[in-house]
Amino acid sequence: QVQLVESGGGLVQPGDSLRLSCAATGFTLDAYAIGWFRQAPGKEREGVSYISDDGTNYADSVKGRFTMSRDNAKNTVYLQMNSLKPEDTAVYYCAAYPLPGFWDTDFFDSHTYDYWGQGTQVTVSS
């Protein structure tokens, strides 16, 4: 059974850091593009970052602050979030899409992905 499980969320102050984890079972992560998304109350789900066969990419809003990595031995993807801001507050989800993608696959589009985790809450507040 394909499953993604996020963890690592919490309540932090502005400027703090968090590391989110996305553990996969039922499939091998390195055969998939993995995306991180977030959804704040009243807002649409937005792409934060992704790893695919063309590398790692970040939304402008998190570039320079967030780093995505993958540990194939643990079948886990991480999102290191530094210099957190109140506007980073959201439920964070990881999602998976089987590679290879097509030349026009938009990995920042949530509709691209086949599998989703349940999400983990990140709250940045003083």
mmCIF file of C-alpha atoms in Angstrom:
data_model
loop_
_atom_site.group_PDB
_atom_site.id
_atom_site.type_symbol
_atom_site.label_atom_id
_atom_site.label_comp_id
_atom_site.label_asym_id
_atom_site.label_seq_id
_atom_site.Cartn_x
_atom_site.Cartn_y
_atom_site.Cartn_z
ATOM 1 C CA GLN A 1 0.000 0.000 0.000
ATOM 2 C CA VAL A 2 1.385 3.361 -1.046
ATOM 3 C CA GLN A 3 1.588 5.747 1.861
ATOM 4 C CA LEU A 4 3.237 9.065 2.668
ATOM 5 C CA VAL A 5 3.501 10.240 6.251
ATOM 6 C CA GLU A 6 4.605 13.760 7.166
ATOM 7 C CA SER A 7 5.993 14.721 10.535
ATOM 8 C CA GLY A 8 7.970 17.492 12.186
ATOM 9 C CA GLY A 9 5.470 20.308 12.273
ATOM 10 C CA GLY A 10 4.881 22.457 15.312
ATOM 11 C CA LEU A 11 4.582 25.905 16.818
ATOM 12 C CA VAL A 12 7.665 28.095 16.481
ATOM 13 C CA GLN A 13 8.572 31.763 16.694
ATOM 14 C CA PRO A 14 9.526 33.943 13.724
ATOM 15 C CA GLY A 15 13.120 33.303 12.741
ATOM 16 C CA ASP A 16 13.138 29.749 14.049
ATOM 17 C CA SER A 17 13.716 26.584 12.069
ATOM 18 C CA LEU A 18 11.859 23.327 11.563
ATOM 19 C CA ARG A 19 12.598 20.180 9.605
ATOM 20 C CA LEU A 20 9.682 18.337 8.106
ATOM 21 C CA SER A 21 9.950 14.682 7.121
ATOM 22 C CA CYS A 22 7.987 12.750 4.542
ATOM 23 C CA ALA A 23 8.389 8.983 4.927
ATOM 24 C CA ALA A 24 7.228 6.715 2.131
ATOM 25 C CA THR A 25 6.051 3.136 2.345
ATOM 26 C CA GLY A 26 4.908 0.876 -0.455
ATOM 27 C CA PHE A 27 7.123 2.439 -3.099
ATOM 28 C CA THR A 28 10.652 3.689 -3.630
ATOM 29 C CA LEU A 29 10.914 7.448 -3.358
ATOM 30 C CA ASP A 30 13.743 7.894 -5.835
ATOM 31 C CA ALA A 31 11.477 6.624 -8.650
ATOM 32 C CA TYR A 32 9.090 9.492 -7.962
ATOM 33 C CA ALA A 33 9.023 13.230 -8.079
ATOM 34 C CA ILE A 34 8.253 14.482 -4.588
ATOM 35 C CA GLY A 35 6.636 17.807 -3.935
ATOM 36 C CA TRP A 36 6.023 19.810 -0.799
ATOM 37 C CA PHE A 37 2.857 21.874 -0.715
ATOM 38 C CA ARG A 38 1.202 24.026 1.887
ATOM 39 C CA GLN A 39 -2.277 25.311 2.496
ATOM 40 C CA ALA A 40 -3.155 28.153 4.814
ATOM 41 C CA PRO A 41 -6.729 28.719 6.035
ATOM 42 C CA GLY A 42 -8.852 30.247 3.314
ATOM 43 C CA LYS A 43 -6.137 29.924 0.693
ATOM 44 C CA GLU A 44 -5.420 27.540 -2.143
ATOM 45 C CA ARG A 45 -2.822 24.845 -1.825
ATOM 46 C CA GLU A 46 0.494 26.133 -3.146
ATOM 47 C CA GLY A 47 3.668 24.422 -4.236
ATOM 48 C CA VAL A 48 6.681 25.031 -2.000
ATOM 49 C CA SER A 49 9.367 22.841 -3.539
ATOM 50 C CA TYR A 50 9.916 19.625 -5.418
ATOM 51 C CA ILE A 51 12.571 17.085 -6.355
ATOM 52 C CA SER A 52 12.273 15.507 -9.774
ATOM 53 C CA ASP A 53 14.535 14.128 -12.480
ATOM 54 C CA ASP A 54 15.525 17.688 -13.356
ATOM 55 C CA GLY A 55 16.677 18.609 -9.874
ATOM 56 C CA THR A 56 15.272 20.561 -6.953
ATOM 57 C CA ASN A 57 13.184 23.681 -7.324
ATOM 58 C CA TYR A 58 11.675 26.164 -4.907
ATOM 59 C CA ALA A 59 8.900 28.703 -4.925
ATOM 60 C CA ASP A 60 10.166 32.271 -4.835
ATOM 61 C CA SER A 61 8.545 32.776 -1.441
ATOM 62 C CA VAL A 62 10.833 30.192 0.197
ATOM 63 C CA LYS A 63 13.956 30.345 -1.969
ATOM 64 C CA GLY A 64 17.038 30.794 0.169
ATOM 65 C CA ARG A 65 15.215 29.779 3.353
ATOM 66 C CA PHE A 66 13.956 26.255 2.647
ATOM 67 C CA THR A 67 16.011 23.272 1.532
ATOM 68 C CA MET A 68 14.607 20.011 0.278
ATOM 69 C CA SER A 69 16.609 16.796 0.431
ATOM 70 C CA ARG A 70 16.127 13.084 0.041
ATOM 71 C CA ASP A 71 17.582 10.130 1.937
ATOM 72 C CA ASN A 72 17.085 7.125 -0.310
ATOM 73 C CA ALA A 73 18.313 4.690 2.349
ATOM 74 C CA LYS A 74 15.531 5.844 4.670
ATOM 75 C CA ASN A 75 13.046 6.347 1.842
ATOM 76 C CA THR A 76 12.391 9.771 3.317
ATOM 77 C CA VAL A 77 12.309 13.318 1.988
ATOM 78 C CA TYR A 78 12.992 16.324 4.180
ATOM 79 C CA LEU A 79 12.135 19.995 4.077
ATOM 80 C CA GLN A 80 14.489 22.097 6.164
ATOM 81 C CA MET A 81 12.789 25.413 6.881
ATOM 82 C CA ASN A 82 14.901 28.258 8.231
ATOM 83 C CA SER A 83 14.110 31.883 9.033
ATOM 84 C CA LEU A 84 10.448 31.054 9.356
ATOM 85 C CA LYS A 85 7.916 33.835 8.980
ATOM 86 C CA PRO A 86 4.294 34.106 10.130
ATOM 87 C CA GLU A 87 3.214 33.821 6.496
ATOM 88 C CA ASP A 88 4.740 30.333 6.400
ATOM 89 C CA THR A 89 1.956 29.173 8.707
ATOM 90 C CA ALA A 90 0.024 26.402 6.964
ATOM 91 C CA VAL A 91 -0.593 22.696 6.793
ATOM 92 C CA TYR A 92 2.308 21.182 4.873
ATOM 93 C CA TYR A 93 1.812 18.178 2.630
ATOM 94 C CA CYS A 94 4.149 15.981 0.656
ATOM 95 C CA ALA A 95 3.050 14.353 -2.572
ATOM 96 C CA ALA A 96 4.468 11.846 -5.049
ATOM 97 C CA TYR A 97 4.339 11.466 -8.829
ATOM 98 C CA PRO A 98 5.889 8.517 -10.697
ATOM 99 C CA LEU A 99 8.787 9.488 -12.927
ATOM 100 C CA PRO A 100 9.543 10.177 -15.672
ATOM 101 C CA GLY A 101 7.452 13.215 -16.179
ATOM 102 C CA PHE A 102 6.540 14.764 -19.504
ATOM 103 C CA TRP A 103 8.363 17.771 -20.914
ATOM 104 C CA ASP A 104 5.544 20.048 -19.765
ATOM 105 C CA THR A 105 4.794 18.456 -16.372
ATOM 106 C CA ASP A 106 4.235 21.195 -13.826
ATOM 107 C CA PHE A 107 5.566 19.881 -10.536
ATOM 108 C CA PHE A 108 4.324 22.971 -8.721
ATOM 109 C CA ASP A 109 0.761 22.043 -9.697
ATOM 110 C CA SER A 110 -0.935 19.955 -7.004
ATOM 111 C CA HIS A 111 -3.079 18.214 -9.636
ATOM 112 C CA THR A 112 0.056 16.573 -11.050
ATOM 113 C CA TYR A 113 0.528 14.296 -8.049
ATOM 114 C CA ASP A 114 -0.966 10.878 -7.465
ATOM 115 C CA TYR A 115 -0.239 10.281 -3.787
ATOM 116 C CA TRP A 116 -0.564 12.566 -0.779
ATOM 117 C CA GLY A 117 0.258 12.502 2.890
ATOM 118 C CA GLN A 118 -2.131 13.625 5.605
ATOM 119 C CA GLY A 119 -0.285 16.881 6.316
ATOM 120 C CA THR A 120 1.497 18.405 9.271
ATOM 121 C CA GLN A 121 0.686 21.777 10.832
ATOM 122 C CA VAL A 122 3.323 24.480 10.948
ATOM 123 C CA THR A 123 2.499 27.586 12.945
ATOM 124 C CA VAL A 124 4.864 30.533 13.123
ATOM 125 C CA SER A 125 3.811 33.023 15.742
ATOM 126 C CA SER A 126 5.294 35.187 18.455
#
